[in-house]
Tab-separated table of C-alpha atoms and ligand atoms in Angstrom:
chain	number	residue	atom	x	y	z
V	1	UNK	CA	-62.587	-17.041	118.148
V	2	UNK	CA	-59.670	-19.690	117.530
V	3	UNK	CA	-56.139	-18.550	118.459
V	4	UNK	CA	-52.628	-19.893	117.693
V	5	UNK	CA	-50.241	-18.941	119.972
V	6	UNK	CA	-46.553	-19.241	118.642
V	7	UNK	CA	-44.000	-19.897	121.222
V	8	UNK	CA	-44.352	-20.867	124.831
V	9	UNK	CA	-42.430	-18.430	126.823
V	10	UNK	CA	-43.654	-16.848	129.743
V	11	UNK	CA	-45.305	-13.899	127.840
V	12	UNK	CA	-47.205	-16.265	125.181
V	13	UNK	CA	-47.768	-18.742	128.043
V	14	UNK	CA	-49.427	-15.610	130.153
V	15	UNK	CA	-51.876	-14.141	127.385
V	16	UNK	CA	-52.726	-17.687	126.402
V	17	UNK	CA	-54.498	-18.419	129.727
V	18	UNK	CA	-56.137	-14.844	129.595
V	19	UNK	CA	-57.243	-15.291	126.139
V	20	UNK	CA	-58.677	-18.637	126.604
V	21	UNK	CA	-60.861	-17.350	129.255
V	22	UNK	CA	-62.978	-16.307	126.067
V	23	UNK	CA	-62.162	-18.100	122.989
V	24	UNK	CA	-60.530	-21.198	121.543
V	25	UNK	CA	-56.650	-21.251	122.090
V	26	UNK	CA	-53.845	-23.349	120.786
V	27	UNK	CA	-50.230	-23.161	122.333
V	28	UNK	CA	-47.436	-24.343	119.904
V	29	UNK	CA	-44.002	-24.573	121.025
V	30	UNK	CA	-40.995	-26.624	119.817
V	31	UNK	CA	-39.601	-27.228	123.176
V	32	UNK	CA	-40.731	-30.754	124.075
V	33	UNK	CA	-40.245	-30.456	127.827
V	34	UNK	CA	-42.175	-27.236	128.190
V	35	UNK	CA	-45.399	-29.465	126.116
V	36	UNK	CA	-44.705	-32.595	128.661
V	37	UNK	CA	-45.171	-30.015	131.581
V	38	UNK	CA	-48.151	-28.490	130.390
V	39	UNK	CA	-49.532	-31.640	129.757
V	40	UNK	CA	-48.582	-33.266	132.665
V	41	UNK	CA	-48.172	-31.062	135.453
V	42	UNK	CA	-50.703	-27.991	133.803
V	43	UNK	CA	-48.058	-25.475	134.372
V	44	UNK	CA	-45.280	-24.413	132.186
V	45	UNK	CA	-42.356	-25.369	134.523
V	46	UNK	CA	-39.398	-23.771	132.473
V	47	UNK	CA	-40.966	-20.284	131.482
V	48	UNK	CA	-43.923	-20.109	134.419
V	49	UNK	CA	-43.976	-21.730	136.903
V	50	UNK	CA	-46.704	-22.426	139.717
V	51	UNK	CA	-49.296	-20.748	137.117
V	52	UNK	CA	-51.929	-23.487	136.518
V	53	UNK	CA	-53.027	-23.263	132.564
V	54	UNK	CA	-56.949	-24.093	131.789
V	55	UNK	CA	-57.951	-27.147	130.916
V	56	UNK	CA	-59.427	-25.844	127.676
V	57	UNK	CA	-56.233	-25.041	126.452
V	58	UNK	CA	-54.789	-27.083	123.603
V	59	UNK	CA	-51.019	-27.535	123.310
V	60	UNK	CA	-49.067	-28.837	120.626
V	61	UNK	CA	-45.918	-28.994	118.508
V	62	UNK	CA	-47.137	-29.481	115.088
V	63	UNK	CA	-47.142	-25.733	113.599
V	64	UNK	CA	-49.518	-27.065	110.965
V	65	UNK	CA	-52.362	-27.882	114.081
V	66	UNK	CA	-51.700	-24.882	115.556
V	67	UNK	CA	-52.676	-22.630	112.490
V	68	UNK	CA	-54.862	-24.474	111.127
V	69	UNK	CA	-58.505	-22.949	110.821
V	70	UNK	CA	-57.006	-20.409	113.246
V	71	UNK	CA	-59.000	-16.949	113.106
V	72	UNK	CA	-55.893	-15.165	114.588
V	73	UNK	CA	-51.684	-15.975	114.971
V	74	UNK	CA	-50.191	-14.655	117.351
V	75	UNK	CA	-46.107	-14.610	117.022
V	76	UNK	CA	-45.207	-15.079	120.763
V	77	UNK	CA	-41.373	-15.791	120.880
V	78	UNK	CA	-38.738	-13.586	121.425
V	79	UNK	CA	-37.272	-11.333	118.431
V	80	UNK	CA	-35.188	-13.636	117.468
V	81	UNK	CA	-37.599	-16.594	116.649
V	82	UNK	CA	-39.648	-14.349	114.658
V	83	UNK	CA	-38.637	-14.814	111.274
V	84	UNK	CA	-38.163	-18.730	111.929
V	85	UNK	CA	-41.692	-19.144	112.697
V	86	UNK	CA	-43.106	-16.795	110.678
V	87	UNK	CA	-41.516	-18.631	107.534
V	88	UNK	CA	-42.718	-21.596	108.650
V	89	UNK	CA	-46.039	-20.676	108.909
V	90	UNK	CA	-45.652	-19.115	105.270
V	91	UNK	CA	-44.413	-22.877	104.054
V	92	UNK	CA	-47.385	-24.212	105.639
V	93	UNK	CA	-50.033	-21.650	103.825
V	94	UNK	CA	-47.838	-20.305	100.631
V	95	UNK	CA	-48.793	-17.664	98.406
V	96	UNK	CA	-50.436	-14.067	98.974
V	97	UNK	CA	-51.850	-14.393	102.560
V	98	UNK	CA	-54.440	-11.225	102.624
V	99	UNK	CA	-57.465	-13.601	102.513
V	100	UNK	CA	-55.915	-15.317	105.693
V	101	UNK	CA	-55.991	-14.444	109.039
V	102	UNK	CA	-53.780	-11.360	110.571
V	103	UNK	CA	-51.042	-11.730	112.713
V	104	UNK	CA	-49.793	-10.383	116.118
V	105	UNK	CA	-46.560	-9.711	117.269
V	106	UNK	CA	-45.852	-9.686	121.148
V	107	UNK	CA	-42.442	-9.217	121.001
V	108	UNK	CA	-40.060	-6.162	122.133
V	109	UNK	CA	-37.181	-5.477	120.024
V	110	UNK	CA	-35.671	-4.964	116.595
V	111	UNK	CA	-34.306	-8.285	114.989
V	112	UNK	CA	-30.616	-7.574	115.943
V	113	UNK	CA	-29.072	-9.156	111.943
V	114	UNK	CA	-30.896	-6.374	110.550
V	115	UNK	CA	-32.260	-3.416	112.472
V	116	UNK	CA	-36.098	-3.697	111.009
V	117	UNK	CA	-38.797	-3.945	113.575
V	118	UNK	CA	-41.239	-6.770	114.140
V	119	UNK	CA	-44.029	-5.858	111.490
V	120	UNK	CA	-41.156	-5.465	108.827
V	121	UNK	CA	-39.759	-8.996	109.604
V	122	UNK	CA	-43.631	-10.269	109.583
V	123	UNK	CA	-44.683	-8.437	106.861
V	124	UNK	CA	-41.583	-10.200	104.503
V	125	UNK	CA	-41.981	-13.713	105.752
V	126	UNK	CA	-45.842	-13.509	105.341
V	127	UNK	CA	-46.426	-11.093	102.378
V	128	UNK	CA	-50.103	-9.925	102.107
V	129	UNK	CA	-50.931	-10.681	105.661
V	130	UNK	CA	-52.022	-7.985	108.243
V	131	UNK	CA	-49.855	-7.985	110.414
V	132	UNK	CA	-50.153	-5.819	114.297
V	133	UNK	CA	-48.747	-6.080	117.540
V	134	UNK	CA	-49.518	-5.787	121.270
V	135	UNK	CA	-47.558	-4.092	123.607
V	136	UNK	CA	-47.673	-1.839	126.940
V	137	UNK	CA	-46.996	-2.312	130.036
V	138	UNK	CA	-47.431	-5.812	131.012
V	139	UNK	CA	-45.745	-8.717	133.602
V	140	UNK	CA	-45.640	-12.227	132.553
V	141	UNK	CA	-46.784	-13.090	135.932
V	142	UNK	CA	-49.261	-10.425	136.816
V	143	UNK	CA	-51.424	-11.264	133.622
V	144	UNK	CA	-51.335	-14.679	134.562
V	145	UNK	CA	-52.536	-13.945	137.890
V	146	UNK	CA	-55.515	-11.923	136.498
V	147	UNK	CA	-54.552	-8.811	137.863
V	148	UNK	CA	-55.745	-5.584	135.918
V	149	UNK	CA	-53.491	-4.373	132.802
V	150	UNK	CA	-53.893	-2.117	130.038
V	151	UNK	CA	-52.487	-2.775	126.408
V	152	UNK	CA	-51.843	-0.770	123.271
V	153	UNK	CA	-53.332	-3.199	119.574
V	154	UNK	CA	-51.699	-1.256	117.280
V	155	UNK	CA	-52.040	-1.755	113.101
V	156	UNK	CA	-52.242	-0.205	110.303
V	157	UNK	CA	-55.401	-2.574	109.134
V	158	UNK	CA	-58.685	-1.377	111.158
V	159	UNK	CA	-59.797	-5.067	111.011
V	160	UNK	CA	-57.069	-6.451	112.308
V	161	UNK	CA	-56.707	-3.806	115.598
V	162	UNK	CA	-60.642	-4.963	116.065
V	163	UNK	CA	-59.759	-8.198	116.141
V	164	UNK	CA	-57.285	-7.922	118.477
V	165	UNK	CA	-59.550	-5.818	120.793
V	166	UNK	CA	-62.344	-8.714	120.217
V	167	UNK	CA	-59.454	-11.096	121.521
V	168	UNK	CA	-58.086	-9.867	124.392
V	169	UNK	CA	-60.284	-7.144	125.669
V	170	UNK	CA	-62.326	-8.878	128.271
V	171	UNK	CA	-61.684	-9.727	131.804
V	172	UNK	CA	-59.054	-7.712	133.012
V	173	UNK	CA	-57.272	-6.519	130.466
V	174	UNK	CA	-58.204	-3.877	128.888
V	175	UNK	CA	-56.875	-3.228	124.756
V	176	UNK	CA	-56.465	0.497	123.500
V	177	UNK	CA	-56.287	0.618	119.681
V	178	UNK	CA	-53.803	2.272	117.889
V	179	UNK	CA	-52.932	3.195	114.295
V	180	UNK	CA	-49.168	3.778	115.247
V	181	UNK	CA	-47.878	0.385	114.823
V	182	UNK	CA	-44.014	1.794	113.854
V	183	UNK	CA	-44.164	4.054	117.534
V	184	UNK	CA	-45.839	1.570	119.437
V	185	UNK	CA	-43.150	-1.241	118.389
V	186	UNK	CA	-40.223	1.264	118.823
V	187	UNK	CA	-41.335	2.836	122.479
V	188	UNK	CA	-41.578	-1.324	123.292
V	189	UNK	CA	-38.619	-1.855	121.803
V	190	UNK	CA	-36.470	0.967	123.404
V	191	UNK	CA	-37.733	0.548	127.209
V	192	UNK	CA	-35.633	-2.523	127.274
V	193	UNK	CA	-32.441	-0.832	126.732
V	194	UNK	CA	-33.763	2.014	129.381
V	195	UNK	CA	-34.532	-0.839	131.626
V	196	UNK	CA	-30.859	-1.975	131.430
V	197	UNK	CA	-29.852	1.814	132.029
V	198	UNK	CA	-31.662	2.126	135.181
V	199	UNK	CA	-30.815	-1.294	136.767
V	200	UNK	CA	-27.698	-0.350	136.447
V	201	UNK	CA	-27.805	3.188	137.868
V	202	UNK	CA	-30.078	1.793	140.803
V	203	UNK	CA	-27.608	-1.299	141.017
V	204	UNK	CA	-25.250	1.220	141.569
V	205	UNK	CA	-26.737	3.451	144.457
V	206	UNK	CA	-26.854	6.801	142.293
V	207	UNK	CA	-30.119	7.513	143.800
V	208	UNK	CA	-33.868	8.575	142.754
V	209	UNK	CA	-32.646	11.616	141.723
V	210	UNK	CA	-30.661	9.643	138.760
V	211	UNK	CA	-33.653	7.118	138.310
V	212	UNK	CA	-35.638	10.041	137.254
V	213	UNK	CA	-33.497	11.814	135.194
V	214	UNK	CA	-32.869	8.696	133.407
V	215	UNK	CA	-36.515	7.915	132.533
V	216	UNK	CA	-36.906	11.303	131.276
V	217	UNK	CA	-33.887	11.625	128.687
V	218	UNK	CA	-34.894	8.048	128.165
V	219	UNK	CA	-38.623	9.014	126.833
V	220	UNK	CA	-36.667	12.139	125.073
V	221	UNK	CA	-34.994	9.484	123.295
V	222	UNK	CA	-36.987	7.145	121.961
V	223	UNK	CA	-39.239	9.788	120.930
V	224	UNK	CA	-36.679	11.026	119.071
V	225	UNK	CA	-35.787	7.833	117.459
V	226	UNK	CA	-39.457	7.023	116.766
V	227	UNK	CA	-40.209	10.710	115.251
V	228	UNK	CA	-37.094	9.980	112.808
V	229	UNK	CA	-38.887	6.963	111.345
V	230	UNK	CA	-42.351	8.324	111.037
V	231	UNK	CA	-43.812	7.370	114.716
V	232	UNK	CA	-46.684	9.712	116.283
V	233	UNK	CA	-44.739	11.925	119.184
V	234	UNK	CA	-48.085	11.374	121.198
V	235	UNK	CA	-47.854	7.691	121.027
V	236	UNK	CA	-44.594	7.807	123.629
V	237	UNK	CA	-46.806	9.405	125.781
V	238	UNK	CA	-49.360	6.338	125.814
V	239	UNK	CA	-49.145	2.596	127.360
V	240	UNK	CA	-46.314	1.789	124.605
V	241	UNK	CA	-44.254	4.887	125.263
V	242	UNK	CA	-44.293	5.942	128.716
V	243	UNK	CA	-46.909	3.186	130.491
V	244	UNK	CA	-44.056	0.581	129.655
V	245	UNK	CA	-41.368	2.849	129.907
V	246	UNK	CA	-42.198	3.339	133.595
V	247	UNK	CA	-42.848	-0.610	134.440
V	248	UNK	CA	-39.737	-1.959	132.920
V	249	UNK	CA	-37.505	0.329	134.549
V	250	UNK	CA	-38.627	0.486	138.038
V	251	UNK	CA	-40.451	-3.024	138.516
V	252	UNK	CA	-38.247	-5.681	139.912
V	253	UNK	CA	-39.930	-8.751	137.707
V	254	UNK	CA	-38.049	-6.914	134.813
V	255	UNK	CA	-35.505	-8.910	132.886
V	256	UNK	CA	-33.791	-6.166	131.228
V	257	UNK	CA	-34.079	-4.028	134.675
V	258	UNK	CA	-32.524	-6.965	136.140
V	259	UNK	CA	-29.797	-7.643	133.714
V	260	UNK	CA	-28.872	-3.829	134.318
V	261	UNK	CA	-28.796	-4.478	138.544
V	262	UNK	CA	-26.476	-7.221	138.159
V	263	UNK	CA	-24.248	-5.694	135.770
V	264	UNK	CA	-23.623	-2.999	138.008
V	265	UNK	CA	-22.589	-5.756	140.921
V	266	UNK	CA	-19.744	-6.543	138.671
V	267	UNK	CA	-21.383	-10.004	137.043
V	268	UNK	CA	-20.360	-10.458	133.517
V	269	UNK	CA	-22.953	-10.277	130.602
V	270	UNK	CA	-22.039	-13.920	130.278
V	271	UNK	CA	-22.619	-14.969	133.118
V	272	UNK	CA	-25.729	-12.893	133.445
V	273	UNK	CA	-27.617	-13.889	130.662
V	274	UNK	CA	-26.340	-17.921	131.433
V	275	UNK	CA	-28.867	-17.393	134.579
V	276	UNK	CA	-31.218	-15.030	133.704
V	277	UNK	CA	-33.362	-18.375	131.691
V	278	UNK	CA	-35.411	-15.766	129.658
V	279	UNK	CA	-34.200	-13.242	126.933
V	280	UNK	CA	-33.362	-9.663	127.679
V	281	UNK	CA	-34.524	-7.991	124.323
V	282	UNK	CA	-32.507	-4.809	125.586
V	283	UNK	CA	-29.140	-6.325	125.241
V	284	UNK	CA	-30.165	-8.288	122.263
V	285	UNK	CA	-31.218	-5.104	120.325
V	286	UNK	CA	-29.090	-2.534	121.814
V	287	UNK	CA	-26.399	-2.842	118.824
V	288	UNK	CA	-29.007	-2.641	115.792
V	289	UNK	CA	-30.608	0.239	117.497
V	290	UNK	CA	-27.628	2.131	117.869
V	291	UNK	CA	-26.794	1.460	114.102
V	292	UNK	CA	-30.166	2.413	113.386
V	293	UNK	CA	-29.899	5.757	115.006
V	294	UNK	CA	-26.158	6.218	113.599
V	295	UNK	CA	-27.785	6.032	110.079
V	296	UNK	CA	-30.721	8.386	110.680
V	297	UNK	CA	-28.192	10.932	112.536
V	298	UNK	CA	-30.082	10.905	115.607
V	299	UNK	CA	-28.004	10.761	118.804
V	300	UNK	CA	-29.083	8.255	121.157
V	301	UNK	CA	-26.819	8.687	124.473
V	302	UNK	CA	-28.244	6.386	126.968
V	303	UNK	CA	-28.365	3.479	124.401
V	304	UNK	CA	-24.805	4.018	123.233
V	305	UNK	CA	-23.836	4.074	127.339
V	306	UNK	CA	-25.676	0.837	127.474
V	307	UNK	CA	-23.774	-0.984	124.537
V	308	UNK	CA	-20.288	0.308	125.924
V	309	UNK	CA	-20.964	-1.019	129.149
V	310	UNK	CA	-22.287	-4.501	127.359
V	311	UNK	CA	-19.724	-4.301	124.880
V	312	UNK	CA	-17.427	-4.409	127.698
V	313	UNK	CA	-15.556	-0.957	126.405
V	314	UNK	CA	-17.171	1.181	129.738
V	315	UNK	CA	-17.367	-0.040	133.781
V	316	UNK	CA	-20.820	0.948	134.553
V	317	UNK	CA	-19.159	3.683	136.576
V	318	UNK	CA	-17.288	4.708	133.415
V	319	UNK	CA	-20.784	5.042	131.406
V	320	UNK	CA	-22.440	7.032	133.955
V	321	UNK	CA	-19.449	9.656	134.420
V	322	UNK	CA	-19.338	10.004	130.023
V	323	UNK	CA	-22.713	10.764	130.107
V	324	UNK	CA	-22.723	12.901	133.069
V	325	UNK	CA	-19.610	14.668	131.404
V	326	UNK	CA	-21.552	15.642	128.019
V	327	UNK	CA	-21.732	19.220	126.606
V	328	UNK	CA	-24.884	21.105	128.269
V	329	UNK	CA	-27.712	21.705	125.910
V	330	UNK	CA	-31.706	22.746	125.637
V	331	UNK	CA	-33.525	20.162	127.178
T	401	LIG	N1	-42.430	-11.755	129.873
T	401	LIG	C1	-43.116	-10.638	129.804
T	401	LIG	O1	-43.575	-10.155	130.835
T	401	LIG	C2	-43.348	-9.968	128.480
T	401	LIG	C3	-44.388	-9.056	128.384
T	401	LIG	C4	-44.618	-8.400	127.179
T	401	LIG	C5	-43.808	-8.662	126.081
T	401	LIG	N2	-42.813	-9.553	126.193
T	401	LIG	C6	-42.012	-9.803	124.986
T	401	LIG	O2	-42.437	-11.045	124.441
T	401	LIG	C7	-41.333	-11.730	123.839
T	401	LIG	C8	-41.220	-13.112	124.467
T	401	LIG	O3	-40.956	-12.900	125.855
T	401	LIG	P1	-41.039	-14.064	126.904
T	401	LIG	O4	-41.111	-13.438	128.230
T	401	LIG	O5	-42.074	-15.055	126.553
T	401	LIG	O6	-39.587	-14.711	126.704
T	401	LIG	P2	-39.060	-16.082	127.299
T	401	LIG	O7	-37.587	-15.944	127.394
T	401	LIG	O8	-39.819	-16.459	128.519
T	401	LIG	O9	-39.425	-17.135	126.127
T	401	LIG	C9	-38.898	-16.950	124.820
T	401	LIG	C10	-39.701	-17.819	123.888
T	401	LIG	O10	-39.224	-17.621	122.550
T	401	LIG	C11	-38.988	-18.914	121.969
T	401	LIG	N3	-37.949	-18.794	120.939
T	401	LIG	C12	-36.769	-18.142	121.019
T	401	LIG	N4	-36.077	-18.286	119.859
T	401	LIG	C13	-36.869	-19.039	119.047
T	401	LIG	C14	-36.741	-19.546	117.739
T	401	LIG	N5	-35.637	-19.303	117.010
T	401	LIG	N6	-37.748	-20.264	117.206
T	401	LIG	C15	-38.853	-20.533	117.928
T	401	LIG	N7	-39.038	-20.082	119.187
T	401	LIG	C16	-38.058	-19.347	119.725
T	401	LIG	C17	-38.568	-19.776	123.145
T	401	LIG	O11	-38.676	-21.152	122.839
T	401	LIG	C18	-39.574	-19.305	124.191
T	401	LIG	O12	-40.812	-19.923	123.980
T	401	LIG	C19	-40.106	-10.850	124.080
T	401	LIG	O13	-39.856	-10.105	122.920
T	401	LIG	C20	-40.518	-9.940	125.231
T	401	LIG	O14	-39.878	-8.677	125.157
T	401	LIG	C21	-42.567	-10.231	127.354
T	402	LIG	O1	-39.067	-8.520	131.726
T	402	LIG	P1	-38.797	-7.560	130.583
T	402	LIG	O2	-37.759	-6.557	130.929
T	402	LIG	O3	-38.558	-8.288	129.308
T	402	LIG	O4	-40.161	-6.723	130.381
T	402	LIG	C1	-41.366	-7.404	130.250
T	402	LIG	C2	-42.434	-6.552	129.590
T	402	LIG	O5	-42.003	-6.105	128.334
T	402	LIG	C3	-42.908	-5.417	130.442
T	402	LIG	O6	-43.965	-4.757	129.784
């Protein structure tokens, strides 16, 4: 199969080299220095590092290369370059795009100007495509390595998830399908902001006891958000709810978990993201989803803790003694 990957950050750097164990792949990215080091040096120096890419691999910064005769795009940037790419593609192939080939989100998040989710960003920039995603639990750097993982495809179009399964299931990854694409992109999209919760709560010495508590209420929430837009409850149970849920917050090569430790050592969210090099898709979409929940009259504690304390309106400590301080209720 020939795949496009869109955007050469450490997670579309990653699957690249597992998918081109099998098939034909194409990396595009715009950022000239990240090509010259995967050229040059065979690694991608600015996203991942020491990480030798196959030789196979082709690399290039012409969008029109990349998709052409592609059997599968795969949107591999952060939220935020989403719609960018995505209408450039469209400019490149205009018209209704259901003859053409589907297209896969990896990214975690709700676009932060408008609260939709990745599908509903794809599916207006590309109308008539199919349009998916892949998510779970899943390290940069571990899938690089060739270490085990397991995935969630998720899409609406049966095709589409079998072509996604026909990509990437081989070696050792393994790809669950899923018809759930609205849960699957909102329990990927949530665990980011949980992620900053608990690096903050561990940064700050509360103990496992707290840890715990807070993955729990967490899963209680995004369920709850994802049930209020149409998601399958069992779905937060799977690799997209819970598998990821449980990664992001406790393992250490988590941004988001990260941005959260830091934070609770006193380092502004300035300063923080200034070093992190890589986006936190937690902070970025912490404000739309707390909209989002506002407008659906679903309460969504944890995430509104997290934007006071990014907002700058709660100390961490602050944050954790308003939620501890809340009315008790029916779990
Ligand atoms: N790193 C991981 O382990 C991992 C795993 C699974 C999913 N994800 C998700 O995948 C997405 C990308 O993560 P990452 O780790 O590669 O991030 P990264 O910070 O390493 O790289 C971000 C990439 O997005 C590109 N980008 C950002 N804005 C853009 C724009 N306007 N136009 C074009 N390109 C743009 C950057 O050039 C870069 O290639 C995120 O949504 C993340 O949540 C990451
Ligand atoms: O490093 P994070 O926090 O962006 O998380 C990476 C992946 O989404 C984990 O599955």
């Amino acid at each position: 199969m020939k795949i496009a990957i869109l955007g050469a950050g450490a997670w579309g750097t990653a699957l690249a080299i597992h998918a081109a164990q099998r098939h034909d792949v194409t990396l595009w990215s715009r950022n000239a220095q990240v090509l010259e080091s995967l050229r040059t040096a065979g690694t991608n120096q600015r996203y991942l590092p020491d990480v030798k890419v196959p030789s196979s691999m082709g690399f290039t910064d012409r969008l029109d290369e990349a998709v052409r005769d592609a059997d599968l795009l795969v949107m591999a940037t952060s939220v935020a370059g989403l719609e960018p790419v995505a209408q450039a593609v469209q400019a490149l192939q205009p018209g209704d795009g259901s003859a053409l080939p589907g297209v896969v989100c990896l990214a975690k998040g709700l676009q932060a100007s408008t609260g939709r989710l990745p599908h509903q960003v794809l599916g207006d920039a590309l109308p008539g495509r199919a349009v998916g995603c892949l998510s779970g639990p899943s390290f940069a750097q571990e899938v690089a390595a060739g270490l085990p993982v397991a995935l969630t495809a998720a899409s609406t179009d049966e095709a589409l998830s079998h072509r996604m399964v026909q990509a990437f299931h081989h070696g050792a990854m393994r790809a669950y399908r899923s018809a759930d694409l609205v849960g699957v992109e909102i329990g990927g999209a949530l665990k980011n902001i949980m992620a900053v919760a608990t690096g903050t709560c561990d940064g700050l010495g509360l103990g496992l006891n707290a840890r715990s508590a807070l993955l729990t209420r967490g899963l209680a929430e995004i369920t709850r958000f994802g049930m209020a837009q149409g998601a399958q409850a069992e779905t937060f149970l799977g690799l997209a709810g819970v598998g990821d849920l449980v990664l992001t917050c406790t393992g250490d090569l988590s941004r988001n978990r990260r941005v959260g430790l830091l934070l609770a050592k006193g380092q502004s969210l300035t300063d923080i993201l200034a070093t992190l090099g890589h986006v936190a898709e937690g902070v970025a979409c912490c404000p739309a989803v707390v909209a989002r929940a506002q407008a659906l009259g679903v309460d969504l504690p944890i995430s509104r803790a997290v934007l006071a304390v990014i907002e700058g309106r709660l100390s961490p400590r602050e944050a954790v003694a308003a939620l501890l301080a809340r009315e008790p209720r029916a779990e």
